[in-house]
mmCIF file of C-alpha atoms and ligand atoms in Angstrom:
data_model
loop_
_atom_site.group_PDB
_atom_site.id
_atom_site.type_symbol
_atom_site.label_atom_id
_atom_site.label_comp_id
_atom_site.label_asym_id
_atom_site.label_seq_id
_atom_site.Cartn_x
_atom_site.Cartn_y
_atom_site.Cartn_z
ATOM 1 C CA MET A 646 0.192 0.364 -0.096
ATOM 2 C CA LEU A 647 1.317 3.444 -0.823
ATOM 3 C CA ARG A 648 0.694 6.017 1.781
ATOM 4 C CA TYR A 649 2.209 9.200 3.096
ATOM 5 C CA LEU A 650 2.040 11.600 5.858
ATOM 6 C CA THR A 651 3.064 15.216 6.046
ATOM 7 C CA ALA A 652 3.908 17.567 9.258
ATOM 8 C CA GLY A 653 4.827 20.901 9.660
ATOM 9 C CA GLU A 654 3.805 24.435 10.085
ATOM 10 C CA SER A 655 4.406 27.831 7.900
ATOM 11 C CA HIS A 656 7.090 29.577 10.002
ATOM 12 C CA GLY A 657 8.106 26.646 12.363
ATOM 13 C CA PRO A 658 11.508 25.079 11.479
ATOM 14 C CA LYS A 659 10.788 22.491 8.711
ATOM 15 C CA LEU A 660 8.346 20.671 6.451
ATOM 16 C CA THR A 661 8.098 16.790 6.815
ATOM 17 C CA GLY A 662 7.169 13.937 4.818
ATOM 18 C CA ILE A 663 6.944 10.195 5.141
ATOM 19 C CA VAL A 664 6.312 8.010 2.320
ATOM 20 C CA GLU A 665 5.908 4.284 2.577
ATOM 21 C CA GLY A 666 4.942 1.627 -0.006
ATOM 22 C CA LEU A 667 7.391 2.753 -3.235
ATOM 23 C CA PRO A 668 9.054 -0.558 -4.733
ATOM 24 C CA SER A 669 12.757 -0.603 -4.365
ATOM 25 C CA GLY A 670 15.244 -0.141 -6.738
ATOM 26 C CA LEU A 671 13.651 3.032 -8.143
ATOM 27 C CA THR A 672 16.135 5.441 -9.398
ATOM 28 C CA LEU A 673 15.413 8.907 -7.680
ATOM 29 C CA SER A 674 17.080 12.178 -8.817
ATOM 30 C CA LYS A 675 17.100 14.920 -5.915
ATOM 31 C CA GLN A 676 17.788 17.395 -8.518
ATOM 32 C CA GLU A 677 14.228 16.738 -9.984
ATOM 33 C CA ILE A 678 12.449 16.866 -6.905
ATOM 34 C CA ASP A 679 14.270 20.244 -6.489
ATOM 35 C CA ARG A 680 13.597 21.370 -9.615
ATOM 36 C CA ALA A 681 9.678 20.892 -9.003
ATOM 37 C CA LEU A 682 10.031 22.539 -5.824
ATOM 38 C CA GLN A 683 11.520 25.652 -7.409
ATOM 39 C CA GLU A 684 9.041 25.509 -9.856
ATOM 40 C CA ARG A 685 6.231 25.801 -7.348
ATOM 41 C CA GLN A 686 7.881 28.992 -5.848
ATOM 42 C CA LYS A 687 7.489 30.977 -8.642
ATOM 43 C CA GLY A 688 4.538 32.780 -10.684
ATOM 44 C CA PRO A 689 3.950 36.520 -11.379
ATOM 45 C CA GLY A 690 1.549 36.859 -8.394
ATOM 46 C CA ARG A 691 3.931 35.619 -5.664
ATOM 47 C CA GLY A 692 4.241 37.561 -2.046
ATOM 48 C CA GLY A 693 7.669 38.298 -0.253
ATOM 49 C CA ARG A 694 7.787 35.176 1.673
ATOM 50 C CA MET A 695 9.109 33.704 -1.764
ATOM 51 C CA LYS A 696 12.355 35.694 -1.637
ATOM 52 C CA ILE A 697 13.249 34.164 1.517
ATOM 53 C CA GLU A 698 12.502 30.675 0.700
ATOM 54 C CA GLN A 699 14.725 28.288 -1.420
ATOM 55 C CA ASP A 700 13.255 25.105 -1.722
ATOM 56 C CA GLU A 701 15.373 22.063 -1.440
ATOM 57 C CA VAL A 702 14.852 18.547 -0.258
ATOM 58 C CA LEU A 703 16.825 16.329 1.889
ATOM 59 C CA ILE A 704 16.015 12.723 2.306
ATOM 60 C CA THR A 705 16.915 11.167 5.187
ATOM 61 C CA ALA A 706 15.831 7.503 5.025
ATOM 62 C CA GLY A 707 14.701 4.867 2.326
ATOM 63 C CA VAL A 708 17.030 6.024 -0.517
ATOM 64 C CA ARG A 709 20.842 4.971 -0.833
ATOM 65 C CA GLY A 710 22.600 6.660 -3.374
ATOM 66 C CA GLU A 711 19.982 7.312 -5.914
ATOM 67 C CA LEU A 712 18.296 4.092 -5.541
ATOM 68 C CA THR A 713 15.068 3.412 -3.599
ATOM 69 C CA THR A 714 15.643 0.454 -0.905
ATOM 70 C CA GLY A 715 11.675 -0.451 -0.211
ATOM 71 C CA ALA A 716 12.211 1.118 3.392
ATOM 72 C CA PRO A 717 10.027 4.182 4.382
ATOM 73 C CA ILE A 718 11.430 7.532 2.300
ATOM 74 C CA ALA A 719 11.907 10.332 4.884
ATOM 75 C CA LEU A 720 11.765 13.905 3.400
ATOM 76 C CA GLU A 721 12.131 17.479 4.588
ATOM 77 C CA VAL A 722 12.335 20.826 3.212
ATOM 78 C CA LYS A 723 13.538 23.692 5.640
ATOM 79 C CA ASN A 724 11.870 27.035 6.212
ATOM 80 C CA ARG A 725 14.398 29.766 5.831
ATOM 81 C CA ASP A 726 11.790 32.087 7.320
ATOM 82 C CA TRP A 727 11.884 29.883 10.784
ATOM 83 C CA ALA A 728 15.263 32.155 11.394
ATOM 84 C CA ASN A 729 12.820 35.224 11.767
ATOM 85 C CA TRP A 730 10.235 33.222 13.763
ATOM 86 C CA GLU A 731 12.427 31.016 16.396
ATOM 87 C CA ASN A 732 11.173 32.898 19.306
ATOM 88 C CA VAL A 733 7.381 32.467 18.364
ATOM 89 C CA MET A 734 7.505 28.789 16.117
ATOM 90 C CA THR A 735 9.846 26.511 18.453
ATOM 91 C CA SER A 736 8.936 23.466 20.358
ATOM 92 C CA GLY A 737 10.270 22.678 23.736
ATOM 93 C CA LYS A 738 11.147 25.798 25.303
ATOM 94 C CA ASP A 739 9.014 28.752 26.188
ATOM 95 C CA VAL A 740 7.891 30.903 23.069
ATOM 96 C CA ASP A 741 6.478 34.240 22.543
ATOM 97 C CA TRP A 742 2.848 33.579 22.291
ATOM 98 C CA GLU A 743 1.832 37.470 22.346
ATOM 99 C CA SER A 744 3.540 39.313 19.212
ATOM 100 C CA LYS A 745 2.349 37.140 16.321
ATOM 101 C CA LYS A 746 -1.159 36.700 17.922
ATOM 102 C CA VAL A 747 -4.179 37.113 15.284
ATOM 103 C CA LEU A 748 -7.466 38.021 16.553
ATOM 104 C CA ALA A 749 -9.296 39.394 13.086
ATOM 105 C CA PRO A 750 -10.115 35.826 11.370
ATOM 106 C CA ARG A 751 -10.124 36.134 7.705
ATOM 107 C CA PRO A 752 -13.054 34.951 5.907
ATOM 108 C CA GLY A 753 -12.359 32.136 3.512
ATOM 109 C CA HIS A 754 -9.728 30.968 5.723
ATOM 110 C CA ALA A 755 -9.528 28.434 8.036
ATOM 111 C CA ASP A 756 -8.725 30.559 10.637
ATOM 112 C CA LEU A 757 -12.518 31.188 12.764
ATOM 113 C CA THR A 758 -13.695 27.302 12.287
ATOM 114 C CA GLY A 759 -10.016 26.189 13.096
ATOM 115 C CA SER A 760 -9.684 28.191 16.508
ATOM 116 C CA LEU A 761 -13.468 27.154 17.368
ATOM 117 C CA LYS A 762 -12.897 23.564 16.556
ATOM 118 C CA TYR A 763 -9.308 23.305 18.238
ATOM 119 C CA ARG A 764 -10.057 25.796 21.003
ATOM 120 C CA THR A 765 -6.882 27.242 20.215
ATOM 121 C CA GLU A 766 -5.358 30.696 18.951
ATOM 122 C CA ILE A 767 -5.740 31.565 15.143
ATOM 123 C CA ARG A 768 -2.034 31.478 14.847
ATOM 124 C CA ASN A 769 -1.939 27.661 15.534
ATOM 125 C CA VAL A 770 -4.554 27.540 12.769
ATOM 126 C CA LEU A 771 -3.065 29.175 9.960
ATOM 127 C CA GLU A 772 0.616 28.158 10.507
ATOM 128 C CA ARG A 773 -0.659 24.415 9.442
ATOM 129 C CA ALA A 774 -3.301 25.159 7.276
ATOM 130 C CA SER A 775 -1.368 27.361 5.342
ATOM 131 C CA ALA A 776 -0.593 26.553 1.536
ATOM 132 C CA ARG A 777 3.174 26.216 2.705
ATOM 133 C CA GLU A 778 2.245 22.486 3.354
ATOM 134 C CA THR A 779 1.782 22.166 -0.432
ATOM 135 C CA ALA A 780 5.873 22.396 -0.859
ATOM 136 C CA MET A 781 6.157 18.908 1.085
ATOM 137 C CA ARG A 782 3.311 17.572 -1.321
ATOM 138 C CA VAL A 783 5.338 18.424 -4.283
ATOM 139 C CA ALA A 784 8.368 16.896 -2.715
ATOM 140 C CA VAL A 785 6.260 13.623 -1.889
ATOM 141 C CA GLY A 786 4.477 13.625 -5.162
ATOM 142 C CA ASN A 787 7.614 14.143 -7.272
ATOM 143 C CA LEU A 788 8.716 10.527 -6.026
ATOM 144 C CA ALA A 789 5.523 9.136 -7.934
ATOM 145 C CA ARG A 790 5.954 11.001 -10.810
ATOM 146 C CA GLN A 791 9.582 10.135 -10.865
ATOM 147 C CA LEU A 792 8.132 6.073 -10.999
ATOM 148 C CA LEU A 793 5.770 7.274 -13.568
ATOM 149 C CA THR A 794 8.312 8.665 -15.982
ATOM 150 C CA ASP A 795 9.942 5.429 -15.524
ATOM 151 C CA LEU A 796 6.879 3.851 -16.828
ATOM 152 C CA GLY A 797 6.405 6.221 -19.615
ATOM 153 C CA VAL A 798 3.747 8.001 -17.989
ATOM 154 C CA GLN A 799 3.614 11.937 -18.563
ATOM 155 C CA ILE A 800 1.627 14.567 -16.703
ATOM 156 C CA ARG A 801 1.636 18.097 -17.580
ATOM 157 C CA GLY A 802 -0.662 21.195 -16.874
ATOM 158 C CA ARG A 803 -1.580 24.560 -17.867
ATOM 159 C CA VAL A 804 -3.183 27.315 -16.595
ATOM 160 C CA VAL A 805 -6.548 27.507 -18.229
ATOM 161 C CA THR A 806 -7.500 31.354 -17.118
ATOM 162 C CA VAL A 807 -6.914 33.537 -14.525
ATOM 163 C CA GLY A 808 -9.617 35.755 -12.686
ATOM 164 C CA SER A 809 -12.293 37.141 -15.679
ATOM 165 C CA VAL A 810 -9.666 36.975 -18.605
ATOM 166 C CA ASP A 811 -10.576 34.434 -21.612
ATOM 167 C CA LEU A 812 -7.595 32.978 -23.229
ATOM 168 C CA HIS A 813 -7.282 31.313 -26.426
ATOM 169 C CA TRP A 814 -6.782 27.421 -26.551
ATOM 170 C CA GLU A 815 -6.907 24.509 -29.008
ATOM 171 C CA ASN A 816 -4.598 21.891 -27.519
ATOM 172 C CA THR A 817 -2.117 21.886 -30.123
ATOM 173 C CA GLU A 818 1.506 20.781 -28.905
ATOM 174 C CA GLN A 819 2.762 24.625 -29.780
ATOM 175 C CA GLU A 820 0.479 25.763 -27.150
ATOM 176 C CA TRP A 821 1.913 23.255 -24.917
ATOM 177 C CA GLU A 822 5.634 24.413 -25.908
ATOM 178 C CA ARG A 823 4.439 27.768 -25.044
ATOM 179 C CA VAL A 824 2.962 26.926 -21.576
ATOM 180 C CA ALA A 825 6.396 25.677 -20.516
ATOM 181 C CA GLN A 826 7.966 28.936 -21.444
ATOM 182 C CA SER A 827 5.015 31.249 -20.073
ATOM 183 C CA GLU A 828 5.319 32.480 -16.275
ATOM 184 C CA TRP A 829 1.567 32.317 -16.104
ATOM 185 C CA LYS A 830 2.015 28.710 -17.573
ATOM 186 C CA VAL A 831 -0.904 29.730 -20.531
ATOM 187 C CA GLY A 832 -0.516 28.437 -23.843
ATOM 188 C CA ASP A 833 -2.045 32.171 -25.135
ATOM 189 C CA LEU A 834 0.798 34.856 -25.570
ATOM 190 C CA ASP A 835 -1.624 37.799 -25.968
ATOM 191 C CA GLY A 836 -3.698 36.430 -23.043
ATOM 192 C CA GLU A 837 -0.514 36.608 -21.068
ATOM 193 C CA GLN A 838 -0.567 40.293 -21.121
ATOM 194 C CA ARG A 839 -4.001 40.502 -20.107
ATOM 195 C CA LEU A 840 -2.874 38.567 -17.151
ATOM 196 C CA PHE A 841 -0.262 40.901 -15.959
ATOM 197 C CA GLU A 842 -2.754 43.740 -16.498
ATOM 198 C CA GLN A 843 -5.355 42.182 -14.747
ATOM 199 C CA LEU A 844 -2.656 41.240 -11.933
ATOM 200 C CA ALA A 845 -1.578 45.213 -11.392
ATOM 201 C CA GLU A 846 -5.304 46.046 -11.240
ATOM 202 C CA ALA A 847 -5.681 43.367 -8.166
ATOM 203 C CA ARG A 848 -2.323 44.553 -6.514
ATOM 204 C CA ARG A 849 -3.843 48.335 -6.894
ATOM 205 C CA LEU A 850 -7.046 47.302 -5.110
ATOM 206 C CA GLY A 851 -5.568 45.058 -2.665
ATOM 207 C CA GLU A 852 -7.663 42.218 -3.947
ATOM 208 C CA SER A 853 -6.631 38.576 -4.969
ATOM 209 C CA LEU A 854 -7.192 36.337 -7.934
ATOM 210 C CA GLY A 855 -8.137 32.748 -8.467
ATOM 211 C CA GLY A 856 -8.272 30.642 -11.814
ATOM 212 C CA ILE A 857 -8.931 27.450 -13.620
ATOM 213 C CA LEU A 858 -6.204 24.516 -14.095
ATOM 214 C CA GLU A 859 -6.040 21.920 -16.181
ATOM 215 C CA ILE A 860 -3.826 18.560 -15.734
ATOM 216 C CA GLN A 861 -3.526 15.889 -18.237
ATOM 217 C CA VAL A 862 -1.985 12.496 -17.836
ATOM 218 C CA LEU A 863 -0.664 10.719 -20.959
ATOM 219 C CA ASN A 864 0.072 7.099 -21.913
ATOM 220 C CA LEU A 865 -2.134 5.423 -19.350
ATOM 221 C CA PRO A 866 -3.431 1.655 -20.135
ATOM 222 C CA ALA A 867 -7.103 1.114 -19.537
ATOM 223 C CA GLY A 868 -8.001 -0.476 -16.319
ATOM 224 C CA LEU A 869 -6.500 1.476 -13.589
ATOM 225 C CA GLY A 870 -8.937 2.499 -10.589
ATOM 226 C CA SER A 871 -12.198 0.190 -10.499
ATOM 227 C CA TYR A 872 -16.115 0.414 -10.485
ATOM 228 C CA VAL A 873 -16.358 -2.592 -7.745
ATOM 229 C CA GLN A 874 -16.320 -0.324 -4.974
ATOM 230 C CA TRP A 875 -17.220 3.283 -4.585
ATOM 231 C CA ASP A 876 -13.650 3.984 -2.832
ATOM 232 C CA ARG A 877 -11.825 2.409 -5.482
ATOM 233 C CA LYS A 878 -13.221 4.724 -8.162
ATOM 234 C CA LEU A 879 -10.342 6.676 -9.763
ATOM 235 C CA ASP A 880 -12.328 9.937 -10.658
ATOM 236 C CA GLY A 881 -13.315 10.167 -6.874
ATOM 237 C CA ARG A 882 -9.793 9.896 -5.987
ATOM 238 C CA LEU A 883 -8.792 12.207 -8.137
ATOM 239 C CA ALA A 884 -11.456 14.507 -7.154
ATOM 240 C CA HIS A 885 -10.381 14.391 -3.522
ATOM 241 C CA ALA A 886 -6.515 14.684 -4.094
ATOM 242 C CA VAL A 887 -7.439 17.992 -6.041
ATOM 243 C CA LEU A 888 -9.891 19.696 -3.485
ATOM 244 C CA SER A 889 -7.406 18.434 -0.440
ATOM 245 C CA VAL A 890 -5.058 21.329 -2.374
ATOM 246 C CA GLN A 891 -5.511 24.624 -0.123
ATOM 247 C CA ALA A 892 -8.035 27.193 -2.107
ATOM 248 C CA MET A 893 -9.508 24.652 -4.491
ATOM 249 C CA LYS A 894 -13.164 24.645 -4.819
ATOM 250 C CA GLY A 895 -14.468 22.492 -7.914
ATOM 251 C CA VAL A 896 -13.153 19.776 -10.033
ATOM 252 C CA SER A 897 -14.262 18.232 -13.663
ATOM 253 C CA PHE A 898 -13.360 15.633 -15.765
ATOM 254 C CA GLY A 899 -13.333 16.101 -19.661
ATOM 255 C CA LEU A 900 -16.512 17.979 -20.885
ATOM 256 C CA GLY A 901 -17.308 18.604 -17.191
ATOM 257 C CA PHE A 902 -20.249 20.544 -16.397
ATOM 258 C CA GLU A 903 -20.839 21.113 -20.228
ATOM 259 C CA ALA A 904 -22.032 17.207 -20.574
ATOM 260 C CA ALA A 905 -24.663 17.816 -18.404
ATOM 261 C CA LYS A 906 -26.318 20.201 -20.981
ATOM 262 C CA ARG A 907 -26.047 17.559 -23.947
ATOM 263 C CA PHE A 908 -28.184 14.584 -25.276
ATOM 264 C CA GLY A 909 -26.378 11.284 -24.605
ATOM 265 C CA SER A 910 -25.163 11.019 -28.626
ATOM 266 C CA GLU A 911 -23.263 14.449 -28.255
ATOM 267 C CA VAL A 912 -21.206 13.651 -24.831
ATOM 268 C CA HIS A 913 -20.077 9.707 -25.031
ATOM 269 C CA ASP A 914 -16.949 8.839 -26.714
ATOM 270 C CA PRO A 915 -17.500 6.106 -29.669
ATOM 271 C CA ILE A 916 -15.205 3.032 -29.585
ATOM 272 C CA VAL A 917 -13.416 2.135 -32.323
ATOM 273 C CA TYR A 918 -10.667 -0.963 -33.159
ATOM 274 C CA CYS A 919 -7.236 -0.324 -34.329
ATOM 275 C CA SER A 920 -5.441 -3.325 -35.324
ATOM 276 C CA GLY A 921 -2.001 -3.836 -33.491
ATOM 277 C CA GLU A 922 -2.879 -0.764 -30.922
ATOM 278 C CA GLY A 923 -6.487 -1.971 -29.507
ATOM 279 C CA TYR A 924 -9.601 -0.196 -29.050
ATOM 280 C CA LYS A 925 -9.719 3.500 -28.926
ATOM 281 C CA ARG A 926 -12.023 6.647 -28.549
ATOM 282 C CA THR A 927 -12.602 8.703 -31.708
ATOM 283 C CA GLN A 928 -12.853 11.662 -28.741
ATOM 284 C CA ASN A 929 -12.180 12.183 -25.265
ATOM 285 C CA ASN A 930 -15.494 14.061 -23.666
ATOM 286 C CA ALA A 931 -15.024 11.375 -20.573
ATOM 287 C CA GLY A 932 -11.533 12.687 -19.721
ATOM 288 C CA GLY A 933 -10.151 9.317 -20.111
ATOM 289 C CA ILE A 934 -12.201 7.717 -16.926
ATOM 290 C CA GLU A 935 -15.422 5.704 -17.454
ATOM 291 C CA GLY A 936 -16.684 3.688 -14.772
ATOM 292 C CA GLY A 937 -13.772 4.642 -12.044
ATOM 293 C CA MET A 938 -11.439 3.325 -14.696
ATOM 294 C CA THR A 939 -8.591 4.868 -17.029
ATOM 295 C CA ASN A 940 -10.180 3.977 -20.540
ATOM 296 C CA GLY A 941 -6.909 4.152 -22.233
ATOM 297 C CA GLU A 942 -7.165 7.682 -23.398
ATOM 298 C CA PRO A 943 -5.283 10.617 -21.535
ATOM 299 C CA VAL A 944 -6.883 11.523 -17.597
ATOM 300 C CA ILE A 945 -7.780 15.406 -18.683
ATOM 301 C CA LEU A 946 -9.196 17.088 -15.367
ATOM 302 C CA GLN A 947 -9.887 20.916 -14.633
ATOM 303 C CA ALA A 948 -9.963 22.292 -11.221
ATOM 304 C CA ALA A 949 -11.535 25.923 -9.817
ATOM 305 C CA MET A 950 -9.272 27.705 -7.366
ATOM 306 C CA LYS A 951 -10.957 30.482 -5.234
ATOM 307 C CA PRO A 952 -8.854 33.925 -4.849
ATOM 308 C CA ILE A 953 -6.819 33.848 -1.855
ATOM 309 C CA PRO A 954 -8.574 34.657 1.292
ATOM 310 C CA THR A 955 -6.111 37.466 3.016
ATOM 311 C CA LEU A 956 -6.734 40.512 1.138
ATOM 312 C CA TYR A 957 -4.710 43.662 1.588
ATOM 313 C CA HIS A 958 -8.230 45.445 1.241
ATOM 314 C CA PRO A 959 -9.560 42.995 4.141
ATOM 315 C CA LEU A 960 -13.439 42.270 4.516
ATOM 316 C CA ARG A 961 -15.396 42.583 7.515
ATOM 317 C CA THR A 962 -15.098 40.306 10.562
ATOM 318 C CA VAL A 963 -15.074 39.922 14.295
ATOM 319 C CA ASN A 964 -12.556 40.235 16.931
ATOM 320 C CA LEU A 965 -12.509 37.279 18.560
ATOM 321 C CA GLU A 966 -11.748 38.824 22.353
ATOM 322 C CA THR A 967 -13.690 41.657 22.129
ATOM 323 C CA LYS A 968 -16.589 40.462 19.552
ATOM 324 C CA ALA A 969 -16.469 44.156 18.193
ATOM 325 C CA GLU A 970 -16.517 44.618 14.080
ATOM 326 C CA VAL A 971 -13.115 44.801 12.820
ATOM 327 C CA GLN A 972 -11.530 44.746 9.629
ATOM 328 C CA ALA A 973 -9.823 40.816 8.747
ATOM 329 C CA SER A 974 -5.984 40.824 9.867
ATOM 330 C CA ILE A 975 -3.292 41.503 7.091
ATOM 331 C CA GLU A 976 -1.045 38.745 6.957
ATOM 332 C CA ARG A 977 1.966 38.941 4.222
ATOM 333 C CA SER A 978 0.727 37.203 1.097
ATOM 334 C CA ASP A 979 0.571 35.965 -2.187
ATOM 335 C CA ILE A 980 -1.900 38.204 -4.602
ATOM 336 C CA CYS A 981 -2.549 35.330 -7.116
ATOM 337 C CA ALA A 982 -0.878 31.849 -6.792
ATOM 338 C CA VAL A 983 -2.213 29.694 -9.697
ATOM 339 C CA PRO A 984 0.899 29.020 -11.576
ATOM 340 C CA ALA A 985 2.031 27.682 -8.241
ATOM 341 C CA ALA A 986 -0.943 25.806 -7.727
ATOM 342 C CA LEU A 987 -0.566 24.005 -11.225
ATOM 343 C CA VAL A 988 2.838 22.398 -10.002
ATOM 344 C CA VAL A 989 1.011 21.080 -6.564
ATOM 345 C CA LEU A 990 -2.022 19.714 -8.805
ATOM 346 C CA GLU A 991 0.479 17.931 -11.243
ATOM 347 C CA HIS A 992 2.084 16.511 -8.014
ATOM 348 C CA VAL A 993 -0.849 15.243 -5.865
ATOM 349 C CA VAL A 994 -2.355 13.796 -9.507
ATOM 350 C CA ALA A 995 0.986 12.144 -9.827
ATOM 351 C CA TRP A 996 0.355 10.491 -6.482
ATOM 352 C CA GLU A 997 -2.959 9.129 -7.023
ATOM 353 C CA ILE A 998 -2.111 7.643 -10.092
ATOM 354 C CA THR A 999 0.862 6.004 -8.957
ATOM 355 C CA GLN A 1000 -1.230 4.659 -6.284
ATOM 356 C CA ALA A 1001 -3.558 3.353 -8.712
ATOM 357 C CA VAL A 1002 -0.802 1.761 -10.672
ATOM 358 C CA LEU A 1003 0.460 0.015 -7.622
ATOM 359 C CA GLU A 1004 -2.794 -1.263 -6.675
ATOM 360 C CA LYS A 1005 -3.453 -2.985 -10.286
ATOM 361 C CA PHE A 1006 0.273 -4.178 -9.969
ATOM 362 C CA PRO A 1007 1.501 -4.678 -6.756
ATOM 363 C CA ALA A 1008 5.299 -5.037 -6.401
ATOM 364 C CA ASP A 1009 7.994 -4.885 -4.221
ATOM 365 C CA THR A 1010 10.680 -3.930 -6.972
ATOM 366 C CA MET A 1011 10.593 -1.984 -10.018
ATOM 367 C CA LEU A 1012 11.963 -4.796 -12.089
ATOM 368 C CA GLU A 1013 8.682 -6.784 -11.067
ATOM 369 C CA LEU A 1014 6.407 -3.912 -11.821
ATOM 370 C CA LYS A 1015 8.073 -3.116 -14.946
ATOM 371 C CA ARG A 1016 7.693 -6.722 -16.090
ATOM 372 C CA VAL A 1017 4.296 -6.952 -15.353
ATOM 373 C CA TRP A 1018 3.447 -3.250 -16.781
ATOM 374 C CA GLN A 1019 4.905 -4.271 -19.817
ATOM 375 C CA GLU A 1020 2.758 -7.588 -20.052
ATOM 376 C CA TYR A 1021 -0.171 -5.712 -19.335
ATOM 377 C CA ARG A 1022 0.343 -3.010 -22.298
ATOM 378 C CA GLU A 1023 1.114 -6.172 -24.571
ATOM 379 C CA TYR A 1024 -1.979 -7.710 -23.801
ATOM 380 C CA LEU A 1025 -4.212 -4.609 -24.359
ATOM 381 C CA LYS A 1026 -2.886 -4.063 -27.662
ATOM 382 C CA LEU A 1027 -3.602 -7.860 -28.492
ATOM 383 C CA GLN A 1028 -7.037 -7.798 -27.749
HETATM 384 C C1 EPS B 2480 0.332 31.765 2.998
HETATM 385 C C2 EPS B 2480 0.540 32.754 3.395
HETATM 386 C C3 EPS B 2480 1.947 33.143 2.888
HETATM 387 C C4 EPS B 2480 2.525 32.308 1.227
HETATM 388 C C5 EPS B 2480 2.352 30.934 1.827
HETATM 389 C C6 EPS B 2480 1.084 30.639 1.930
HETATM 390 O O1 EPS B 2480 3.132 33.073 3.501
HETATM 391 P P1 EPS B 2480 3.685 34.095 4.805
HETATM 392 O O2 EPS B 2480 2.679 34.319 5.541
HETATM 393 O O3 EPS B 2480 4.860 33.588 5.260
HETATM 394 O O4 EPS B 2480 3.672 35.195 3.650
HETATM 395 O O5 EPS B 2480 3.959 32.765 0.944
HETATM 396 O O6 EPS B 2480 2.956 30.180 1.137
HETATM 397 C C7 EPS B 2480 4.246 29.585 1.189
HETATM 398 C C8 EPS B 2480 4.997 29.852 2.253
HETATM 399 C C9 EPS B 2480 4.642 28.682 0.043
HETATM 400 O O7 EPS B 2480 5.483 28.141 0.396
HETATM 401 O O8 EPS B 2480 3.700 28.433 -0.870
HETATM 402 C C10 EPS B 2480 -1.084 31.264 3.295
HETATM 403 O O9 EPS B 2480 -1.429 31.933 4.358
HETATM 404 O O10 EPS B 2480 -1.614 30.316 2.978
#
């Protein structure tokens, strides 16, 4: 069974991850993990914190040289900002409880409900609810992504749009090349200019911005996930993983909500047979998943991200001590983290797909995994 846990506060000493269930003999590149971590830090709407951090992974267990041993893998990502918070965010000694106390919960954040639920002050809530935690999820997900790359599976993502700007997209390979070069991770270069203008306007107004993101998984065989039990359906699991990422409010697959407005004949993907290749679809409105299983077409999902709840022009809230109406607290924050969130989504999706791969092909070693993976792919071609 493949599983992981993370721990760590946004301004604590470090983030920690423990991963169990990866086969032995997987070649892991630390540089590749660090590259993903650095990619997550980028994007035009990021705030001051990203100038402080230079995320880098430390692997302290389960990998020797560049090879997994089959034992649990332990990962660390240090918070450089902790140096500025040591007297506030340290355990095992007396700390300063007052100077960073937060009394005005931000609407849209975990602040208020978290402090009621855990009977604790808001600082303790926001430290863990913070999207800083996604740095570790990228590091963990990158282990899975490297396994998938080894099997020939590719994961790619693009920003569909940010805020209210309409962008052009036809899903061509040229557009995907532009996405790789775009600061906003969009394929429409003229549109990118409008995104910069919108960001400047949001900054001027003390606002924040959300967006829509798309992830594609290419070269998967049919039959990952299962219809036989509710919690084995791959679309359900992917939706859970995506919605578990801070600020995500919606997920759709393929044609998504548009499918609800059409006749069945305008939605479902006709089946054809190609000798030597097996069964295929003439289109991919399903987004590569039917009956909770991959159907052999690319898995395509979109996610809606809400605007970040910390506003420099804050909303109305209540002071938790005096109960007086006040303005929400202003924590240093990003204005827009949509391109960063795209990197996070690519990695949580990589994790779920890898879990589905290892459920269909349980293996202690990469040697065994690659053998059964190859056999199954041959079988699908010959049906
Ligand atoms: C975040 C607030 C900001 C962001 C942070 C998420 O942090 P700070 O309060 O230290 O400026 O920078 O994101 C990260 C630290 C990160 O690594 O993505 C929040 O409240 O969620």
